[in-house]
Coordinates of C-alpha atoms in Angstrom, one line a residue:
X1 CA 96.5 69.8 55.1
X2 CA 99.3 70.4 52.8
X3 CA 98.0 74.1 52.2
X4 CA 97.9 74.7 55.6
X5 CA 99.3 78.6 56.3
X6 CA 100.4 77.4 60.0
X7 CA 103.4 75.2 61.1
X8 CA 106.2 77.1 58.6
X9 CA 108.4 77.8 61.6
X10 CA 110.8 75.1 60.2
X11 CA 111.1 76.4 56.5
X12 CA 110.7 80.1 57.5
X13 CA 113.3 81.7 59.5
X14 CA 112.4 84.4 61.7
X15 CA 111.8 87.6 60.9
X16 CA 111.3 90.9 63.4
X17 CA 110.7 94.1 61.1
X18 CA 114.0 95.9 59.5
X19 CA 115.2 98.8 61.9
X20 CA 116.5 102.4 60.5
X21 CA 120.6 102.2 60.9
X22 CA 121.5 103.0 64.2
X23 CA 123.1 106.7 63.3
X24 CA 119.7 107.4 61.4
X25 CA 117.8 106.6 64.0
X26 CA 119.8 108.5 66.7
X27 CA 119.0 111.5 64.8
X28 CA 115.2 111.4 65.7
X29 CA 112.6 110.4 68.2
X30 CA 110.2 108.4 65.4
X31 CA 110.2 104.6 66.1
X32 CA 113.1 102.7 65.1
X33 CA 111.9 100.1 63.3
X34 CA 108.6 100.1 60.6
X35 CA 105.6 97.5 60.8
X36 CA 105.5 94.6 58.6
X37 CA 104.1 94.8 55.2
X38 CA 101.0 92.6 54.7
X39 CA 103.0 89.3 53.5
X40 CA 105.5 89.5 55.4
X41 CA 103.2 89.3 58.8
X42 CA 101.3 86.8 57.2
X43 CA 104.6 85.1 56.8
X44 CA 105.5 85.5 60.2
X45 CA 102.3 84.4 61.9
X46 CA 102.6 81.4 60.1
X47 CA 105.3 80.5 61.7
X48 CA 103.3 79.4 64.8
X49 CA 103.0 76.0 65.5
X50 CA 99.2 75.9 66.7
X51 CA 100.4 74.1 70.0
X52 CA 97.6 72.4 72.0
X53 CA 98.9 74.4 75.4
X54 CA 100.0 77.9 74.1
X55 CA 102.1 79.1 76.6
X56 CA 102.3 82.3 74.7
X57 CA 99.1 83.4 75.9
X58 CA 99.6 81.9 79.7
X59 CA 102.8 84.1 80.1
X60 CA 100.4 86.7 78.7
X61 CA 99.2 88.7 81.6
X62 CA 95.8 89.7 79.8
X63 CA 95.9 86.2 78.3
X64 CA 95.5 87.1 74.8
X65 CA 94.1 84.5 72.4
X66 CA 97.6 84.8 70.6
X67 CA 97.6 81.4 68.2
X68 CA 94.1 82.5 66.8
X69 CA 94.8 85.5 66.0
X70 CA 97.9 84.5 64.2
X71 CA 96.1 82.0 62.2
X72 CA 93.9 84.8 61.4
X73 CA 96.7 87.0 60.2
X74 CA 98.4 84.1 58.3
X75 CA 95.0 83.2 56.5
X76 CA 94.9 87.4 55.8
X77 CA 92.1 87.6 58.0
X78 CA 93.3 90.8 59.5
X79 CA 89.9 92.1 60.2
X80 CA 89.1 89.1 62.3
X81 CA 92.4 89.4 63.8
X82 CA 92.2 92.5 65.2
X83 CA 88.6 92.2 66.3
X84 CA 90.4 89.1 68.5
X85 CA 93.2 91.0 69.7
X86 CA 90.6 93.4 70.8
X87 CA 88.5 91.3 72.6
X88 CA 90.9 91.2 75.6
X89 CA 93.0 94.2 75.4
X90 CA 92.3 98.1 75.7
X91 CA 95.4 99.1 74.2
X92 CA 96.8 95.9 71.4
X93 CA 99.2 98.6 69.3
X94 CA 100.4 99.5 72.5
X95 CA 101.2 96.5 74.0
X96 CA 102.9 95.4 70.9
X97 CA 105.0 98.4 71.0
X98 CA 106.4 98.1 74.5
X99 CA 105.7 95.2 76.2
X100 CA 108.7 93.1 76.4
X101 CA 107.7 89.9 74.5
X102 CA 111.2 88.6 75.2
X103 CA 110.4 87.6 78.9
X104 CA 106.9 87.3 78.4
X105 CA 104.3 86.0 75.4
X106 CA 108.1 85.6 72.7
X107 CA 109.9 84.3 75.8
X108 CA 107.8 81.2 76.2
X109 CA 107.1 80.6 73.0
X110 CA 107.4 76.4 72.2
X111 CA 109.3 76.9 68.9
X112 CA 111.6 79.6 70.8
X113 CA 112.5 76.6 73.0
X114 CA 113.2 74.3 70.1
X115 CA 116.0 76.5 68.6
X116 CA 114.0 77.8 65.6
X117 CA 113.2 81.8 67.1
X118 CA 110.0 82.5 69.4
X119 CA 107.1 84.0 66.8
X120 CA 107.2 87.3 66.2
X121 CA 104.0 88.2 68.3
X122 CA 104.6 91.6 69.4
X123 CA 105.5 92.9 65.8
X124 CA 102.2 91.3 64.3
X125 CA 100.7 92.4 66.9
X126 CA 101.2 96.0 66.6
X127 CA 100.8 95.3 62.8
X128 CA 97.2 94.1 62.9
X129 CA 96.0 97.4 65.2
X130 CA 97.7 99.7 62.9
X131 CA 96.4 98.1 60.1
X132 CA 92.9 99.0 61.8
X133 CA 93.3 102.5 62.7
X134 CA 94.3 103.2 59.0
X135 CA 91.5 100.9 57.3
X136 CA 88.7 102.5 59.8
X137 CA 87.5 98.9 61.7
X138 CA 88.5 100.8 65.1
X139 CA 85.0 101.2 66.3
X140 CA 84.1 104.6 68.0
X141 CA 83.6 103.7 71.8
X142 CA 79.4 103.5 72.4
X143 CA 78.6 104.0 75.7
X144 CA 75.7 100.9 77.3
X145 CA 72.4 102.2 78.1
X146 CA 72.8 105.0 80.7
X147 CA 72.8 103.9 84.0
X148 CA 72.7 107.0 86.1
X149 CA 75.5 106.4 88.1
X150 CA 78.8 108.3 87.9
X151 CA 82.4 106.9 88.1
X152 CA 85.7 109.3 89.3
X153 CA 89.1 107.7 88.2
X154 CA 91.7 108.9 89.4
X155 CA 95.3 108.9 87.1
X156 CA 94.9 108.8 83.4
X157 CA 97.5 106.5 82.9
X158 CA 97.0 102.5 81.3
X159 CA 94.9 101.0 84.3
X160 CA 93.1 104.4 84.4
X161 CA 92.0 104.5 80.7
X162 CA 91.2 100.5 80.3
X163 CA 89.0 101.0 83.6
X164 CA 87.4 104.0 82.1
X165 CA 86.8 102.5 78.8
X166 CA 84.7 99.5 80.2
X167 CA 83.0 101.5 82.5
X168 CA 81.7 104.0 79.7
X169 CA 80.8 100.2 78.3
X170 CA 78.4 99.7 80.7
X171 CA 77.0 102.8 80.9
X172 CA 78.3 104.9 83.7
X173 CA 79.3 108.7 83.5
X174 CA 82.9 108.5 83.7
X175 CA 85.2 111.4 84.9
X176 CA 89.2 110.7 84.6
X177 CA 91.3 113.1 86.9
X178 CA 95.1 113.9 86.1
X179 CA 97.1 116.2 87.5
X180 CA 99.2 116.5 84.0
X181 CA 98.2 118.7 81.2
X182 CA 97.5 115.9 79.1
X183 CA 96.2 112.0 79.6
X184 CA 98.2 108.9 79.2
X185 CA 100.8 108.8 82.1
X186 CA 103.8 107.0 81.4
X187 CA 102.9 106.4 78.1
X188 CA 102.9 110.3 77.3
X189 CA 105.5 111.6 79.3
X190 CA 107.5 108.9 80.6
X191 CA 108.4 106.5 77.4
X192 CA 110.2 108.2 74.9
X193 CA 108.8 108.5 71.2
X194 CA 111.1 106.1 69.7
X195 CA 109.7 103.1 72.1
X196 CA 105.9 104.9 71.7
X197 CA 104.8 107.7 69.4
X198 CA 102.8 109.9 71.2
X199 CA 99.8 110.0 68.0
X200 CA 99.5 106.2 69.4
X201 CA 98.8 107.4 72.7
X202 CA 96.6 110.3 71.4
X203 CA 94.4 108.7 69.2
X204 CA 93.2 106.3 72.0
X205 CA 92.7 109.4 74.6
X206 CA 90.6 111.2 71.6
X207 CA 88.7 107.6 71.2
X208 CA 87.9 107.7 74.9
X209 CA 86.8 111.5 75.0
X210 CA 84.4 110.8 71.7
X211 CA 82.7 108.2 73.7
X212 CA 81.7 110.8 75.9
X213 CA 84.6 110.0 79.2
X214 CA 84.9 113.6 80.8
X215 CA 88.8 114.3 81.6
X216 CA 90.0 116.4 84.0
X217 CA 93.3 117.6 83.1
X218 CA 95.5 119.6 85.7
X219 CA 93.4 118.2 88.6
X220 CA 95.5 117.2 91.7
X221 CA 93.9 115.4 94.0
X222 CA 93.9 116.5 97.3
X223 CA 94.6 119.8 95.8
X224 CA 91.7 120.9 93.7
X225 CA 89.3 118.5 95.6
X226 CA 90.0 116.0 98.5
X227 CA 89.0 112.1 97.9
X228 CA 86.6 112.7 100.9
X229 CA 85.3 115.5 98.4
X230 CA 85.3 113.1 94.9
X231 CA 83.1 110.6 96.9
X232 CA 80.9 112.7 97.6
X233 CA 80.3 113.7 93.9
X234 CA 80.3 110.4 92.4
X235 CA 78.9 106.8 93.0
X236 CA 82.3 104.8 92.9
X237 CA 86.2 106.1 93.1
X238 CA 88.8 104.3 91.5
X239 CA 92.5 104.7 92.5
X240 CA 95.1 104.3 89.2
X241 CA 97.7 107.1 90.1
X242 CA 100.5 104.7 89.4
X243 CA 104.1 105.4 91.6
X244 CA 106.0 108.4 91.0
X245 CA 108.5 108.5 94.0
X246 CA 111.6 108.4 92.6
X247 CA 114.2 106.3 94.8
X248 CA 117.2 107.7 96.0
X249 CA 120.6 107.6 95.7
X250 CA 122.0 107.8 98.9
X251 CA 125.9 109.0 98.3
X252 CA 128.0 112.0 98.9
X253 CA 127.1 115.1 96.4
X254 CA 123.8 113.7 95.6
X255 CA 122.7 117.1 95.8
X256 CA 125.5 118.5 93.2
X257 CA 123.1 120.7 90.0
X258 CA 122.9 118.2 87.2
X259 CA 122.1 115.0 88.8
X260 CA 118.7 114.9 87.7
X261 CA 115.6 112.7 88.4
X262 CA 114.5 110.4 85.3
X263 CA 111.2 111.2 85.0
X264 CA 112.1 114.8 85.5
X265 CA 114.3 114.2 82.3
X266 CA 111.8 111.9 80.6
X267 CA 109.1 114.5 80.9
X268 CA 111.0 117.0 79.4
X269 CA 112.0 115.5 76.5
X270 CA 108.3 114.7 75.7
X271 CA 106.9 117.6 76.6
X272 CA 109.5 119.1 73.8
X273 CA 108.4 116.3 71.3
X274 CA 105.1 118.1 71.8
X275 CA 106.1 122.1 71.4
X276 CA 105.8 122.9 74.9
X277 CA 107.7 125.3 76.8
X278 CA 110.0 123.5 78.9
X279 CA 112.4 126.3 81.1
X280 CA 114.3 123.4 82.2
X281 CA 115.3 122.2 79.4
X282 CA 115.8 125.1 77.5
X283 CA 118.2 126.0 80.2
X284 CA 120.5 122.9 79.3
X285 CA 119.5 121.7 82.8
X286 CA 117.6 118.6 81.2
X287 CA 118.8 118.3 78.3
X288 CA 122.0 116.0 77.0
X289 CA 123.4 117.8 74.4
X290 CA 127.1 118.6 74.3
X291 CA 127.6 117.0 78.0
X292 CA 129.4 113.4 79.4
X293 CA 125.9 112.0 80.6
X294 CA 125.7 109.1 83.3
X295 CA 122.7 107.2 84.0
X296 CA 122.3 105.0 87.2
X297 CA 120.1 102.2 86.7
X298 CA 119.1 98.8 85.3
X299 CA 115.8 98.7 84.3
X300 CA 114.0 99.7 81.4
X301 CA 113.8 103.2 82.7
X302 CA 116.9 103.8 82.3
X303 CA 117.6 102.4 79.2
X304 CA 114.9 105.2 77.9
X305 CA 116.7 108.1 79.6
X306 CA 120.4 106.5 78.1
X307 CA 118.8 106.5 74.4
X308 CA 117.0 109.5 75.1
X309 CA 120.6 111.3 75.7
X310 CA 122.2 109.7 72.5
X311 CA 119.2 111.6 70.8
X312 CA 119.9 114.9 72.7
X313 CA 123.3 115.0 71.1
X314 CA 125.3 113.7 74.8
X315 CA 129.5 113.6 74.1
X316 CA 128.9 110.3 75.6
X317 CA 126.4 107.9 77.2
X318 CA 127.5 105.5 80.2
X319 CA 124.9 103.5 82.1
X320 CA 126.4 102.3 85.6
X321 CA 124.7 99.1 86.5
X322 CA 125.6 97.1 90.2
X323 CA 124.7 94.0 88.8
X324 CA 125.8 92.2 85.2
X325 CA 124.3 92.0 82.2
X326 CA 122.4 88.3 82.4
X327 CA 121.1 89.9 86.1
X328 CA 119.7 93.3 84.6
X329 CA 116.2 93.9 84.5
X330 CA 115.9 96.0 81.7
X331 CA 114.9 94.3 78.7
X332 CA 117.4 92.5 76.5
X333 CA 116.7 93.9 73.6
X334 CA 116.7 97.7 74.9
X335 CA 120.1 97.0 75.5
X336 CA 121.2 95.8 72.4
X337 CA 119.5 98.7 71.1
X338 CA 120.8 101.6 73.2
X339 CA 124.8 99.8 72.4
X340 CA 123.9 99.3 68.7
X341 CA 123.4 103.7 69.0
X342 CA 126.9 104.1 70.8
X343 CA 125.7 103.7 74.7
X344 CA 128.1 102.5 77.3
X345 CA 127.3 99.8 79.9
X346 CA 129.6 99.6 82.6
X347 CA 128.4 96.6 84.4
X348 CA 129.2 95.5 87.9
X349 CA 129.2 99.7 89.3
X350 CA 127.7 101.7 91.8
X351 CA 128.2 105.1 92.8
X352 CA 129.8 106.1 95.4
X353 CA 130.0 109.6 95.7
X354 CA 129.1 112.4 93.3
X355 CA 132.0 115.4 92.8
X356 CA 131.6 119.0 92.3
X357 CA 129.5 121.1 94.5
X358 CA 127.2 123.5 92.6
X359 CA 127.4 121.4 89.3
X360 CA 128.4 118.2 88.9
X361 CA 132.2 116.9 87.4
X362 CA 132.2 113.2 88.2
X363 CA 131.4 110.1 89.6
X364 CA 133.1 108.1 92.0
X365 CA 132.5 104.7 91.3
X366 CA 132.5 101.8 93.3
X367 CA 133.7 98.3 91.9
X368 CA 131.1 95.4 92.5
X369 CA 130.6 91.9 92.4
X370 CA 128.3 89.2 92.5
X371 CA 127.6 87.2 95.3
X372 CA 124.8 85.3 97.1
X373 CA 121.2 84.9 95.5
X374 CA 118.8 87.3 97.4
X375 CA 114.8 86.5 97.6
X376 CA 114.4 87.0 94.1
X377 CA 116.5 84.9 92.9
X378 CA 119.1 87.1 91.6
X379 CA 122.6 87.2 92.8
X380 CA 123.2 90.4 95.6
X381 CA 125.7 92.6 94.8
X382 CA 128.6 93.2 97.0
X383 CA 131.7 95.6 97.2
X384 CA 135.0 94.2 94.7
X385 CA 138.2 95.4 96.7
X386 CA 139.9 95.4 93.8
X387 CA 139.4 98.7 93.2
X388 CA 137.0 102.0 92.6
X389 CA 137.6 104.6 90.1
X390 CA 136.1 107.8 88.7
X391 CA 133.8 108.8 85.5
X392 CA 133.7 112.1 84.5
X393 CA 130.3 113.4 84.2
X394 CA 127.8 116.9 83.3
X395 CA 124.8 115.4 84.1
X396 CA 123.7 112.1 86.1
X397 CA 120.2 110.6 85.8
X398 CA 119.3 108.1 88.8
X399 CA 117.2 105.9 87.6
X400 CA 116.3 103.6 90.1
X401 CA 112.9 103.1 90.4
X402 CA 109.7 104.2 91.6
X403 CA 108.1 103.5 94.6
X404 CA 104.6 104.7 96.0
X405 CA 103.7 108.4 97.5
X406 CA 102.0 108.5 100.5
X407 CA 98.5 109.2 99.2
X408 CA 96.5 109.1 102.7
X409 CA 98.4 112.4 103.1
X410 CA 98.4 113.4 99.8
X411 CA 94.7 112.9 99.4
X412 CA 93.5 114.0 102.8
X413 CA 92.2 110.7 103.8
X414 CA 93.9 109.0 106.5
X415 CA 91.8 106.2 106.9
X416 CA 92.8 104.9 103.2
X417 CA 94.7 101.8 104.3
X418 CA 98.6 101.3 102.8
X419 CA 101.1 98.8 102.8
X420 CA 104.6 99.3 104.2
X421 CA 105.7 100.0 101.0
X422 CA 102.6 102.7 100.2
X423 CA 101.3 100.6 98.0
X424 CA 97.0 100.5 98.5
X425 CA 95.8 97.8 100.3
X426 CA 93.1 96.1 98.3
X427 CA 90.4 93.0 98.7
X428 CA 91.9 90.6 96.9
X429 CA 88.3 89.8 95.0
X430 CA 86.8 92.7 95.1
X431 CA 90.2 95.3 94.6
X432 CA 88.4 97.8 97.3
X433 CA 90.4 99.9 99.3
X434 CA 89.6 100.2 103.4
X435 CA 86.9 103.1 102.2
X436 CA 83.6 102.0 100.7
X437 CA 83.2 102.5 97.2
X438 CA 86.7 103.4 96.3
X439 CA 88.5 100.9 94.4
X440 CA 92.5 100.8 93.4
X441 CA 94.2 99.0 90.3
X442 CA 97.3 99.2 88.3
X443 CA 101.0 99.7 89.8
X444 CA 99.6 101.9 93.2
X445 CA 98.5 98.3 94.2
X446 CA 101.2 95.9 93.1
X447 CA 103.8 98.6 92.8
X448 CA 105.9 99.4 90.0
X449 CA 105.3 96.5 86.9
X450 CA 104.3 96.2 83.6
X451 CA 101.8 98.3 81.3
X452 CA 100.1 95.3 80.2
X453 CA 99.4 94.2 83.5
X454 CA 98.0 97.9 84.6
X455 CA 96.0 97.1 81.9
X456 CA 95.0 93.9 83.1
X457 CA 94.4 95.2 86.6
X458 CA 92.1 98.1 84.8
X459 CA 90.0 95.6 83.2
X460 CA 89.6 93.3 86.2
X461 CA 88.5 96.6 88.3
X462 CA 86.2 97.8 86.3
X463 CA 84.6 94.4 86.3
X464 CA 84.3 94.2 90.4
X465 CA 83.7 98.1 90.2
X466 CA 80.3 97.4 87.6
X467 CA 79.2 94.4 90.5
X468 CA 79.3 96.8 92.8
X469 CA 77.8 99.8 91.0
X470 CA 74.6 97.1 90.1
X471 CA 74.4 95.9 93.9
X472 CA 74.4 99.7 95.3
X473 CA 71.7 100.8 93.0
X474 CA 69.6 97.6 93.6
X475 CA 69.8 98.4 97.0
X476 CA 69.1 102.1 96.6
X477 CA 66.0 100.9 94.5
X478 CA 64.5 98.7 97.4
X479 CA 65.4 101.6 100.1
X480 CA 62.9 103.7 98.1

């Protein structure tokens, strides 16, 4: 049809949303680029091409129903369009804010692939929620015909909340335990305001408490109340703590004041972004400003702690990465971001010792190269004779990853079956831990990943979690 809205990918060039000049934007912790006006995302979600096999929504790990909802928003059906986004994810403005599209739904797009720019699904995306929240067609979260049955969830982070919202679906009591002061994981103290404004984290944690989800804030398990202790007071357990453990640097002077975890750092800068007393950084321990700042790292982590220091006021900003820049795992466009607001990347380094003794000075660096691919496919780094050197340096964040705590001891229950790694063992159908009734999800199980897929992996639980919940009061009925 020649007034088709779809299929304008060869006459209309791509077009992300402007972002704020980099020295503006390094001023503030507000997200650095605006949301579309209405014709320009109708514009850009005409742009898709409507392909029979959308590998968008494959490469999708909540498998979105991406090409219909674009149609939607191209036909300025943005109601309809949201309700669709909806359908399969918790969290849609979220997702569109910090997923990275460029290796996922973007990166496989077909007319990305014929040289004409992937659709810009993340920005209309996070277009068509906003749009919602302001025109009122978020729906209050109604809770399914009470049930009877209780429900304790442990971590408040994505897999947490997505499990918890579905399960207040279908009518369970829901009771979400966190050992912060304040719901939302990661996305509230771990991903900085410019990637995620904390009112879009907010306004979904006040959604869920409206619809009646009980949270227990500044609960730590195996503190306050052993697992043993949470199964006794509820029907089903669910395990979504996430990984915290930070891994280490092992190196000479790792010890030094002012080489800082970067969730440590990440947490404060949040918890400042809220008004909260934060000694730490008040005491310049955590905070950038004024000092020759190094981050260790490749990953996206990092790339929030080395745009979080350009923000603090640093003197300077230089990520050390072992690897090069087409083996990072960070997101592309992170990068580009943190060198368009005056970062460093000094590619192909490791540390190899830290100098000073009470504070830090400096970091000696070791030269790398690249040599053979390892399991992952990525080429191993290796040590380049051709020479080490030194970076001055007041304050190092590592920034290497997280891996799993040890939650048998943490929790008090021994007999909750781990991986090598930590990780929770789970049935693979199912997602049950070794202990009856006590489910896992999110990165605890598959280890550190993806917001959209602990979203994914909430929504699957709390699927197995209702089966279950229906069998074990079936049963209970008979027994009586």
């Amino acid at each position: 049809m020649a007034d088709d809205p779809m299929l304008k990918f060869v006459v209309r060039q791509q077009a992300y949303p402007a972002k704020r000049e980099p020295a503006q934007r390094a001023e503030d912790f507000a997200e650095i680029a605006e949301r579309y006006a209405v014709p320009s995302a109708e514009d850009q979600a005409g742009r898709c091409s409507q392909c029979g096999v959308p590998y968008c929504a494959v490469h999708c790990p909540l498998h979105n129903h991406i090409p219909d909802w674009l149609r939607l928003t191209a036909e300025g059906r943005l109601r309809e369009a949201y309700e669709l986004s909806n359908a399969t994810s918790a969290m849609p403005e979220i997702c569109g804010r910090i997923c990275p599209q460029d290796r996922l739904c973007e990166g496989n797009c077909v007319i990305e692939f014929s040289g004409h720019g992937a659709v810009t699904i993340g920005s209309v995306e996070k277009f068509i929620t906003d749009t919602a929240w302001e025109e009122g067609w978020v729906e209050p979260l109604v809770a399914g015909r009470a049930r009877g049955q209780s429900v304790a969830v442990i971590g408040a982070g994505p897999a947490g909340l997505t499990a918890a919202e579905y399960l207040r679906g279908h009518g369970y009591d829901v009771h979400v335990y966190d050992r912060h002061d304040r719901a939302g994981g990661l996305l509230t103290y771990g991903i900085p305001g410019f990637k995620l404004e904390k009112l879009v984290v907010m306004r979904r944690v006040e959604r869920l408490q409206a619809g009646g989800i009980v949270f227990h804030e500044g609960f730590a398990v195996g503190v306050d109340a052993s697992l043993d202790e949470l199964r006794q007071r509820h029907d089903a357990v669910l395990i979504a703590t996430g990984v915290y453990k930070a891994r280490q640097v092992e190196a000479p002077g790792v010890g030094a004041g002012g080489v800082v975890e970067a969730l440590d750092y990440l947490t404060a800068s949040n918890r400042k972004g809220f008004g909260d007393a934060v000694p730490a950084f008040d005491d310049g321990s955590l905070d950038a400003a004024g000092k020759r700042v190094v981050v260790i790292g490749g990953g996206d982590t990092a790339m929030d702690c080395v745009r979080t220091a350009v923000r603090q006021g640093a003197a300077s900003v230089q990520c050390l990465y072992r690897r090069d820049r087409t083996n990072m795992p960070g997101s592309p466009r992170e990068v580009a971001n943190a060198e368009e607001e005056g970062a460093e990347f000094v590619w192909l380094s490791a540390p190899l010792a830290f100098d000073g003794e009470s504070q830090v000075s400096g970091v000696q660096v070791r030269r790398m190269r690249l040599g053979a691919a390892d399991a992952s496919g990525r080429r191993s780094p290796e040590h380049d004779p051709g020479g080490d050197y030194a970076l001055g340096a007041d304050l190092v964040i590592k920034a290497l990853g997280f891996d799993a705590e040890d939650l048998p001891t943490l929790f008090g229950a021994a007999e909750l079956g781990v991986s090598r790694w930590g990780t929770v063992l789970v049935d693979g159908k199912t997602l049950m831990t070794s202990l009856d009734g006590v489910f896992a999800a999110g990165d605890i199980v598959r280890g550190a990943s993806l917001v959209v897929w602990a979203i994914r992996d909430g929504r699957d639980v709390a699927a197995t979690m209702h089966a279950w919940l229906k069998a074990k009061a079936e049963s209970e009925r008979v027994a009586a």
